[in-house]
Short mmCIF file of N, CA, C and O in Angstrom, two decimals:
data_model
loop_
_atom_site.label_atom_id
_atom_site.label_comp_id
_atom_site.label_asym_id
_atom_site.label_seq_id
_atom_site.Cartn_x
_atom_site.Cartn_y
_atom_site.Cartn_z
N GLN A 125 0.83 -1.20 0.00
CA GLN A 125 0.00 0.00 0.00
C GLN A 125 0.86 1.25 0.00
O GLN A 125 0.43 2.29 -0.51
N VAL A 126 2.04 1.18 0.59
CA VAL A 126 2.98 2.29 0.61
C VAL A 126 4.32 1.79 0.11
O VAL A 126 4.88 0.83 0.65
N GLN A 127 4.82 2.43 -0.91
CA GLN A 127 6.14 2.14 -1.42
C GLN A 127 7.07 3.29 -1.10
O GLN A 127 6.70 4.46 -1.29
N LEU A 128 8.26 2.98 -0.62
CA LEU A 128 9.23 3.97 -0.23
C LEU A 128 10.48 3.81 -1.09
O LEU A 128 10.97 2.69 -1.25
N GLY A 129 10.97 4.91 -1.61
CA GLY A 129 12.15 4.88 -2.45
C GLY A 129 13.18 5.90 -2.01
O GLY A 129 12.90 7.11 -2.06
N GLU A 130 14.35 5.41 -1.58
CA GLU A 130 15.42 6.30 -1.14
C GLU A 130 16.28 6.73 -2.31
O GLU A 130 16.44 6.00 -3.29
N SER A 131 16.87 7.90 -2.16
CA SER A 131 17.81 8.41 -3.14
C SER A 131 18.78 9.35 -2.44
O SER A 131 18.55 9.77 -1.31
N GLY A 132 19.85 9.67 -3.12
CA GLY A 132 20.81 10.62 -2.60
C GLY A 132 22.06 10.01 -2.00
O GLY A 132 22.98 10.74 -1.63
N GLY A 133 22.09 8.70 -1.89
CA GLY A 133 23.28 8.05 -1.37
C GLY A 133 24.41 8.09 -2.38
O GLY A 133 24.24 8.47 -3.53
N GLY A 134 25.55 7.68 -1.91
CA GLY A 134 26.72 7.67 -2.76
C GLY A 134 27.97 7.81 -1.94
O GLY A 134 28.01 7.46 -0.76
N LEU A 135 29.00 8.33 -2.57
CA LEU A 135 30.30 8.49 -1.93
C LEU A 135 30.45 9.91 -1.39
O LEU A 135 30.28 10.88 -2.13
N GLY A 136 30.75 9.99 -0.13
CA GLY A 136 31.03 11.27 0.51
C GLY A 136 32.38 11.26 1.17
O GLY A 136 32.98 10.21 1.38
N GLN A 137 32.86 12.44 1.48
CA GLN A 137 34.14 12.58 2.15
C GLN A 137 33.94 12.89 3.62
O GLN A 137 32.96 13.52 4.01
N ALA A 138 34.86 12.41 4.44
CA ALA A 138 34.81 12.75 5.86
C ALA A 138 34.78 14.26 6.03
O ALA A 138 35.57 14.99 5.41
N GLY A 139 33.87 14.71 6.87
CA GLY A 139 33.68 16.14 7.07
C GLY A 139 32.72 16.78 6.09
O GLY A 139 32.33 17.94 6.29
N GLY A 140 32.32 16.04 5.07
CA GLY A 140 31.42 16.57 4.08
C GLY A 140 29.96 16.31 4.41
O GLY A 140 29.62 15.94 5.53
N SER A 141 29.11 16.47 3.40
CA SER A 141 27.67 16.36 3.59
C SER A 141 27.03 15.57 2.48
O SER A 141 27.51 15.55 1.34
N LEU A 142 25.94 14.92 2.82
CA LEU A 142 25.06 14.27 1.87
C LEU A 142 23.63 14.50 2.33
O LEU A 142 23.38 14.66 3.52
N ARG A 143 22.72 14.48 1.39
CA ARG A 143 21.30 14.61 1.71
C ARG A 143 20.55 13.45 1.10
O ARG A 143 20.53 13.29 -0.12
N LEU A 144 19.93 12.66 1.94
CA LEU A 144 19.13 11.54 1.49
C LEU A 144 17.67 11.96 1.41
O LEU A 144 17.19 12.75 2.22
N SER A 145 16.97 11.41 0.44
CA SER A 145 15.55 11.65 0.28
C SER A 145 14.83 10.32 0.24
O SER A 145 15.37 9.31 -0.22
N CYS A 146 13.62 10.31 0.71
CA CYS A 146 12.78 9.13 0.66
C CYS A 146 11.39 9.57 0.24
O CYS A 146 10.71 10.28 0.98
N ALA A 147 10.98 9.15 -0.94
CA ALA A 147 9.68 9.50 -1.48
C ALA A 147 8.70 8.35 -1.24
O ALA A 147 9.02 7.19 -1.48
N ALA A 148 7.51 8.70 -0.79
CA ALA A 148 6.49 7.72 -0.48
C ALA A 148 5.34 7.81 -1.47
O ALA A 148 4.97 8.90 -1.91
N SER A 149 4.79 6.67 -1.79
CA SER A 149 3.62 6.63 -2.65
C SER A 149 2.35 6.81 -1.83
O SER A 149 2.36 6.72 -0.60
N GLY A 150 1.26 7.06 -2.50
CA GLY A 150 -0.03 7.11 -1.85
C GLY A 150 -0.41 8.48 -1.33
O GLY A 150 0.30 9.47 -1.50
N ARG A 151 -1.55 8.50 -0.67
CA ARG A 151 -2.10 9.76 -0.15
C ARG A 151 -2.16 9.79 1.36
O ARG A 151 -2.84 10.66 1.93
N THR A 152 -1.47 8.90 2.03
CA THR A 152 -1.52 8.80 3.48
C THR A 152 -0.22 9.20 4.16
O THR A 152 -0.06 9.00 5.37
N PHE A 153 0.70 9.78 3.43
CA PHE A 153 2.00 10.11 3.98
C PHE A 153 1.90 11.02 5.20
O PHE A 153 2.61 10.83 6.20
N SER A 154 1.02 12.00 5.15
CA SER A 154 0.91 12.96 6.23
C SER A 154 0.36 12.35 7.52
O SER A 154 0.41 12.99 8.57
N SER A 155 -0.15 11.13 7.45
CA SER A 155 -0.67 10.44 8.63
C SER A 155 0.31 9.43 9.21
O SER A 155 -0.05 8.69 10.12
N ARG A 156 1.52 9.42 8.69
CA ARG A 156 2.49 8.42 9.12
C ARG A 156 3.75 9.08 9.67
O ARG A 156 4.25 10.05 9.11
N ALA A 157 4.24 8.54 10.77
CA ALA A 157 5.56 8.90 11.23
C ALA A 157 6.60 8.22 10.35
O ALA A 157 6.34 7.16 9.78
N MET A 158 7.76 8.83 10.25
CA MET A 158 8.81 8.33 9.38
C MET A 158 10.11 8.19 10.16
O MET A 158 10.37 8.93 11.10
N GLY A 159 10.92 7.26 9.73
CA GLY A 159 12.20 7.04 10.39
C GLY A 159 13.29 6.69 9.40
O GLY A 159 13.03 6.30 8.26
N TRP A 160 14.51 6.86 9.85
CA TRP A 160 15.69 6.43 9.12
C TRP A 160 16.49 5.47 10.00
O TRP A 160 16.71 5.73 11.19
N PHE A 161 16.92 4.38 9.40
CA PHE A 161 17.78 3.40 10.04
C PHE A 161 18.94 3.09 9.12
O PHE A 161 18.86 3.30 7.91
N ARG A 162 20.02 2.59 9.69
CA ARG A 162 21.15 2.22 8.87
C ARG A 162 21.73 0.90 9.35
O ARG A 162 21.58 0.52 10.51
N GLN A 163 22.39 0.22 8.44
CA GLN A 163 23.02 -1.05 8.77
C GLN A 163 24.33 -1.16 8.03
O GLN A 163 24.37 -1.12 6.80
N ALA A 164 25.39 -1.28 8.79
CA ALA A 164 26.72 -1.47 8.23
C ALA A 164 27.04 -2.96 8.20
O ALA A 164 26.47 -3.74 8.97
N PRO A 165 27.94 -3.38 7.32
CA PRO A 165 28.29 -4.79 7.24
C PRO A 165 28.75 -5.34 8.59
O PRO A 165 29.58 -4.75 9.27
N GLY A 166 28.19 -6.47 8.98
CA GLY A 166 28.56 -7.11 10.22
C GLY A 166 27.97 -6.49 11.46
O GLY A 166 28.30 -6.93 12.57
N LYS A 167 27.13 -5.48 11.32
CA LYS A 167 26.52 -4.82 12.47
C LYS A 167 25.00 -4.91 12.38
O LYS A 167 24.43 -5.06 11.30
N GLU A 168 24.37 -4.79 13.52
CA GLU A 168 22.92 -4.81 13.55
C GLU A 168 22.37 -3.47 13.10
O GLU A 168 23.06 -2.44 13.09
N ARG A 169 21.12 -3.47 12.72
CA ARG A 169 20.47 -2.25 12.28
C ARG A 169 20.44 -1.22 13.40
O ARG A 169 20.14 -1.53 14.54
N GLU A 170 20.75 0.01 13.06
CA GLU A 170 20.90 1.08 14.03
C GLU A 170 19.90 2.20 13.74
O GLU A 170 19.75 2.63 12.60
N PHE A 171 19.26 2.68 14.78
CA PHE A 171 18.36 3.80 14.65
C PHE A 171 19.14 5.08 14.36
O PHE A 171 20.16 5.35 14.98
N VAL A 172 18.64 5.86 13.42
CA VAL A 172 19.29 7.11 13.04
C VAL A 172 18.45 8.32 13.44
O VAL A 172 18.91 9.20 14.17
N ALA A 173 17.21 8.37 12.96
CA ALA A 173 16.36 9.52 13.22
C ALA A 173 14.91 9.16 12.96
O ALA A 173 14.62 8.25 12.18
N ALA A 174 14.01 9.87 13.60
CA ALA A 174 12.58 9.66 13.40
C ALA A 174 11.85 10.98 13.52
O ALA A 174 12.28 11.88 14.25
N LEU A 175 10.73 11.06 12.84
CA LEU A 175 9.95 12.30 12.77
C LEU A 175 8.48 11.96 12.77
O LEU A 175 8.02 11.13 11.99
N GLY A 176 7.73 12.61 13.65
CA GLY A 176 6.31 12.39 13.71
C GLY A 176 5.59 12.93 12.48
O GLY A 176 6.14 13.69 11.70
N SER A 177 4.36 12.52 12.34
CA SER A 177 3.61 12.89 11.14
C SER A 177 3.44 14.39 10.98
O SER A 177 3.43 14.89 9.85
N SER A 178 3.31 15.10 12.08
CA SER A 178 3.17 16.55 12.03
C SER A 178 4.49 17.28 11.98
O SER A 178 4.52 18.49 11.76
N GLY A 179 5.58 16.57 12.21
CA GLY A 179 6.89 17.19 12.25
C GLY A 179 7.29 17.72 13.61
O GLY A 179 8.41 18.24 13.75
N ASP A 180 6.44 17.59 14.61
CA ASP A 180 6.73 18.14 15.93
C ASP A 180 7.60 17.23 16.79
O ASP A 180 8.34 17.71 17.64
N THR A 181 7.48 15.93 16.61
CA THR A 181 8.24 14.97 17.40
C THR A 181 9.44 14.50 16.60
O THR A 181 9.29 14.00 15.49
N ILE A 182 10.63 14.68 17.18
CA ILE A 182 11.86 14.32 16.50
C ILE A 182 12.76 13.55 17.47
O ILE A 182 12.94 13.95 18.62
N TYR A 183 13.33 12.46 17.00
CA TYR A 183 14.30 11.68 17.76
C TYR A 183 15.53 11.47 16.90
O TYR A 183 15.45 11.33 15.68
N TYR A 184 16.69 11.42 17.57
CA TYR A 184 17.95 11.12 16.90
C TYR A 184 18.72 10.07 17.68
O TYR A 184 18.68 10.05 18.92
N GLY A 185 19.41 9.22 16.95
CA GLY A 185 20.33 8.32 17.60
C GLY A 185 21.53 9.07 18.14
O GLY A 185 21.93 10.10 17.62
N ASP A 186 22.09 8.54 19.22
CA ASP A 186 23.20 9.24 19.88
C ASP A 186 24.38 9.48 18.95
O ASP A 186 25.06 10.51 19.05
N SER A 187 24.63 8.57 18.06
CA SER A 187 25.79 8.67 17.20
C SER A 187 25.68 9.76 16.14
O SER A 187 26.69 10.13 15.52
N VAL A 188 24.48 10.28 15.91
CA VAL A 188 24.29 11.27 14.85
C VAL A 188 23.78 12.61 15.37
O VAL A 188 23.64 13.54 14.58
N LYS A 189 23.52 12.71 16.65
CA LYS A 189 23.02 13.97 17.21
C LYS A 189 24.00 15.10 16.94
O LYS A 189 25.20 14.97 17.13
N GLY A 190 23.45 16.22 16.50
CA GLY A 190 24.27 17.37 16.19
C GLY A 190 24.85 17.37 14.80
O GLY A 190 25.41 18.38 14.37
N ARG A 191 24.74 16.25 14.10
CA ARG A 191 25.30 16.14 12.75
C ARG A 191 24.23 15.92 11.69
O ARG A 191 24.35 16.44 10.58
N PHE A 192 23.22 15.12 12.01
CA PHE A 192 22.17 14.79 11.05
C PHE A 192 20.88 15.53 11.41
O PHE A 192 20.61 15.78 12.59
N THR A 193 20.09 15.82 10.40
CA THR A 193 18.81 16.47 10.60
C THR A 193 17.76 15.77 9.75
O THR A 193 17.94 15.60 8.55
N ILE A 194 16.67 15.38 10.39
CA ILE A 194 15.56 14.78 9.67
C ILE A 194 14.48 15.84 9.46
O ILE A 194 14.24 16.68 10.33
N SER A 195 13.85 15.81 8.31
CA SER A 195 12.77 16.73 8.01
C SER A 195 11.81 16.06 7.04
O SER A 195 12.12 15.01 6.48
N ARG A 196 10.67 16.67 6.86
CA ARG A 196 9.70 16.11 5.93
C ARG A 196 8.94 17.22 5.24
O ARG A 196 8.76 18.31 5.78
N ASP A 197 8.48 16.92 4.06
CA ASP A 197 7.63 17.81 3.30
C ASP A 197 6.41 17.00 2.91
O ASP A 197 6.45 16.21 1.97
N ASN A 198 5.34 17.16 3.67
CA ASN A 198 4.15 16.35 3.43
C ASN A 198 3.52 16.63 2.06
O ASN A 198 2.88 15.76 1.48
N ALA A 199 3.69 17.85 1.58
CA ALA A 199 3.15 18.18 0.27
C ALA A 199 3.85 17.40 -0.84
O ALA A 199 3.26 17.17 -1.90
N LEU A 200 5.10 17.01 -0.59
CA LEU A 200 5.87 16.26 -1.57
C LEU A 200 5.98 14.79 -1.23
O LEU A 200 6.68 14.05 -1.94
N ASN A 201 5.34 14.35 -0.17
CA ASN A 201 5.41 12.95 0.26
C ASN A 201 6.86 12.49 0.43
O ASN A 201 7.22 11.37 0.05
N THR A 202 7.67 13.35 1.02
CA THR A 202 9.10 13.07 1.09
C THR A 202 9.65 13.36 2.48
O THR A 202 9.30 14.37 3.09
N VAL A 203 10.51 12.47 2.95
CA VAL A 203 11.26 12.69 4.17
C VAL A 203 12.73 12.77 3.79
O VAL A 203 13.19 12.08 2.88
N TYR A 204 13.47 13.62 4.48
CA TYR A 204 14.86 13.88 4.17
C TYR A 204 15.76 13.56 5.36
O TYR A 204 15.34 13.61 6.51
N LEU A 205 16.99 13.26 5.06
CA LEU A 205 18.02 13.13 6.08
C LEU A 205 19.23 13.92 5.62
O LEU A 205 19.93 13.50 4.69
N GLN A 206 19.43 15.07 6.23
CA GLN A 206 20.60 15.88 5.94
C GLN A 206 21.74 15.39 6.81
O GLN A 206 21.64 15.40 8.04
N MET A 207 22.81 14.97 6.19
CA MET A 207 23.95 14.37 6.88
C MET A 207 25.14 15.30 6.74
O MET A 207 25.69 15.46 5.65
N ASN A 208 25.54 15.91 7.83
CA ASN A 208 26.69 16.81 7.86
C ASN A 208 27.80 16.22 8.70
O ASN A 208 27.59 15.29 9.48
N SER A 209 28.97 16.78 8.56
CA SER A 209 30.14 16.32 9.32
C SER A 209 30.29 14.82 9.24
O SER A 209 30.46 14.12 10.24
N LEU A 210 30.24 14.30 8.04
CA LEU A 210 30.27 12.86 7.83
C LEU A 210 31.54 12.24 8.38
O LEU A 210 32.62 12.84 8.32
N LYS A 211 31.39 11.03 8.89
CA LYS A 211 32.49 10.24 9.39
C LYS A 211 32.53 8.91 8.67
O LYS A 211 31.50 8.43 8.21
N PRO A 212 33.69 8.30 8.58
CA PRO A 212 33.74 6.98 7.94
C PRO A 212 32.78 5.97 8.57
O PRO A 212 32.25 5.11 7.86
N GLU A 213 32.55 6.07 9.86
CA GLU A 213 31.64 5.15 10.52
C GLU A 213 30.18 5.37 10.16
O GLU A 213 29.32 4.59 10.57
N ASP A 214 29.88 6.41 9.40
CA ASP A 214 28.54 6.60 8.87
C ASP A 214 28.28 5.71 7.66
O ASP A 214 27.14 5.65 7.18
N THR A 215 29.30 5.06 7.16
CA THR A 215 29.15 4.17 6.02
C THR A 215 28.18 3.05 6.35
O THR A 215 28.36 2.31 7.32
N ALA A 216 27.13 2.92 5.55
CA ALA A 216 26.09 1.93 5.80
C ALA A 216 25.06 2.02 4.69
O ALA A 216 25.08 2.94 3.87
N VAL A 217 24.17 1.05 4.68
CA VAL A 217 22.97 1.14 3.87
C VAL A 217 21.91 1.83 4.71
O VAL A 217 21.60 1.39 5.82
N TYR A 218 21.35 2.89 4.19
CA TYR A 218 20.36 3.68 4.91
C TYR A 218 18.97 3.36 4.37
O TYR A 218 18.72 3.42 3.16
N HIS A 219 18.08 3.03 5.28
CA HIS A 219 16.69 2.71 4.94
C HIS A 219 15.76 3.72 5.56
O HIS A 219 15.93 4.11 6.71
N CYS A 220 14.76 4.14 4.81
CA CYS A 220 13.68 4.89 5.42
C CYS A 220 12.52 3.95 5.71
O CYS A 220 12.41 2.88 5.12
N ALA A 221 11.67 4.35 6.63
CA ALA A 221 10.58 3.49 7.06
C ALA A 221 9.39 4.35 7.45
O ALA A 221 9.54 5.50 7.86
N ALA A 222 8.21 3.78 7.31
CA ALA A 222 6.96 4.45 7.64
C ALA A 222 6.15 3.60 8.60
O ALA A 222 6.10 2.38 8.47
N THR A 223 5.51 4.26 9.55
CA THR A 223 4.62 3.56 10.46
C THR A 223 3.28 3.27 9.80
O THR A 223 2.96 3.79 8.72
N ARG A 224 2.49 2.44 10.45
CA ARG A 224 1.08 2.37 10.08
C ARG A 224 0.43 3.71 10.37
O ARG A 224 0.94 4.51 11.15
N MET A 225 -0.69 3.97 9.75
CA MET A 225 -1.34 5.26 9.88
C MET A 225 -1.65 5.60 11.33
O MET A 225 -2.09 4.75 12.11
N TYR A 226 -1.37 6.84 11.69
CA TYR A 226 -1.70 7.44 12.98
C TYR A 226 -0.85 6.95 14.14
O TYR A 226 -1.08 7.36 15.28
N LEU A 227 0.14 6.13 13.91
CA LEU A 227 1.01 5.68 14.98
C LEU A 227 2.13 6.68 15.22
O LEU A 227 2.52 7.42 14.33
N LEU A 228 2.66 6.66 16.43
CA LEU A 228 3.69 7.60 16.82
C LEU A 228 5.05 7.21 16.27
O LEU A 228 5.31 6.04 15.97
N ALA A 229 5.92 8.19 16.19
CA ALA A 229 7.30 7.91 15.80
C ALA A 229 7.96 7.02 16.84
O ALA A 229 7.67 7.12 18.04
N SER A 230 8.86 6.17 16.39
CA SER A 230 9.54 5.23 17.26
C SER A 230 11.02 5.22 16.94
O SER A 230 11.43 5.50 15.81
N THR A 231 11.82 4.89 17.95
CA THR A 231 13.26 4.72 17.76
C THR A 231 13.64 3.27 17.50
O THR A 231 14.81 2.96 17.35
N HIS A 232 12.67 2.39 17.47
CA HIS A 232 12.91 0.97 17.27
C HIS A 232 12.31 0.51 15.96
O HIS A 232 11.21 0.93 15.60
N PRO A 233 13.01 -0.36 15.24
CA PRO A 233 12.49 -0.77 13.93
C PRO A 233 11.13 -1.46 13.99
O PRO A 233 10.40 -1.43 12.99
N THR A 234 10.78 -2.06 15.12
CA THR A 234 9.49 -2.73 15.22
C THR A 234 8.33 -1.76 15.18
O THR A 234 7.19 -2.18 15.03
N GLY A 235 8.60 -0.46 15.33
CA GLY A 235 7.55 0.53 15.24
C GLY A 235 7.14 0.88 13.83
O GLY A 235 6.20 1.67 13.65
N TYR A 236 7.83 0.31 12.85
CA TYR A 236 7.59 0.66 11.46
C TYR A 236 7.10 -0.54 10.67
O TYR A 236 7.50 -1.68 10.93
N TYR A 237 6.27 -0.27 9.69
CA TYR A 237 5.65 -1.32 8.91
C TYR A 237 6.16 -1.37 7.47
O TYR A 237 6.34 -2.46 6.92
N TYR A 238 6.38 -0.22 6.88
CA TYR A 238 6.85 -0.15 5.50
C TYR A 238 8.31 0.28 5.47
O TYR A 238 8.72 1.16 6.23
N TRP A 239 9.05 -0.35 4.57
CA TRP A 239 10.50 -0.09 4.47
C TRP A 239 10.91 0.10 3.03
O TRP A 239 10.42 -0.59 2.14
N GLY A 240 11.82 1.04 2.82
CA GLY A 240 12.42 1.20 1.52
C GLY A 240 13.53 0.19 1.31
O GLY A 240 13.96 -0.50 2.24
N GLN A 241 14.00 0.09 0.08
CA GLN A 241 15.02 -0.89 -0.24
C GLN A 241 16.42 -0.46 0.19
O GLN A 241 17.32 -1.29 0.24
N GLY A 242 16.59 0.79 0.50
CA GLY A 242 17.86 1.27 1.02
C GLY A 242 18.73 1.94 -0.02
O GLY A 242 18.62 1.69 -1.22
N THR A 243 19.60 2.81 0.45
CA THR A 243 20.58 3.46 -0.40
C THR A 243 21.93 3.43 0.31
O THR A 243 22.03 3.67 1.51
N GLN A 244 22.96 3.11 -0.45
CA GLN A 244 24.29 2.97 0.11
C GLN A 244 24.94 4.33 0.31
O GLN A 244 24.95 5.16 -0.60
N VAL A 245 25.49 4.53 1.49
CA VAL A 245 26.30 5.70 1.79
C VAL A 245 27.68 5.22 2.17
O VAL A 245 27.84 4.41 3.08
N THR A 246 28.67 5.72 1.47
CA THR A 246 30.06 5.37 1.75
C THR A 246 30.84 6.64 2.00
O THR A 246 30.84 7.55 1.16
N VAL A 247 31.49 6.71 3.14
CA VAL A 247 32.25 7.90 3.52
C VAL A 247 33.72 7.54 3.57
O VAL A 247 34.13 6.66 4.34
N SER A 248 34.50 8.22 2.77
CA SER A 248 35.93 7.99 2.73
C SER A 248 36.64 8.92 3.69
O SER A 248 36.18 10.03 3.96
N SER A 249 37.77 8.47 4.18
CA SER A 249 38.55 9.27 5.12
C SER A 249 39.57 10.13 4.39
O SER A 249 39.84 9.95 3.20
#
């Protein structure tokens, strides 16, 4: 019912910036909280950021606080992840995710129902 497509990944330099986008299908985007998670090779999936449907509730993982910013444009059915001050340890596949309608934002992957296929982010030193 909801398809999510990430874009904007690629190769970045340490200290540089990248901006990820996640476009959602359908007409229910504004009723869903959105999140970003990442998974590096050999590591478990890690929470990155989450944003409530209205944009008022925001959570960040400890490792990205002060560096990453999550935002959304409900008119465009898109959630963004602005990644600044990149570090090599930010290298991972980044997935966006959407909750079921009217549910709150969560810092845990079990709070989300729909997932994008992911976009690779590689940060060189």
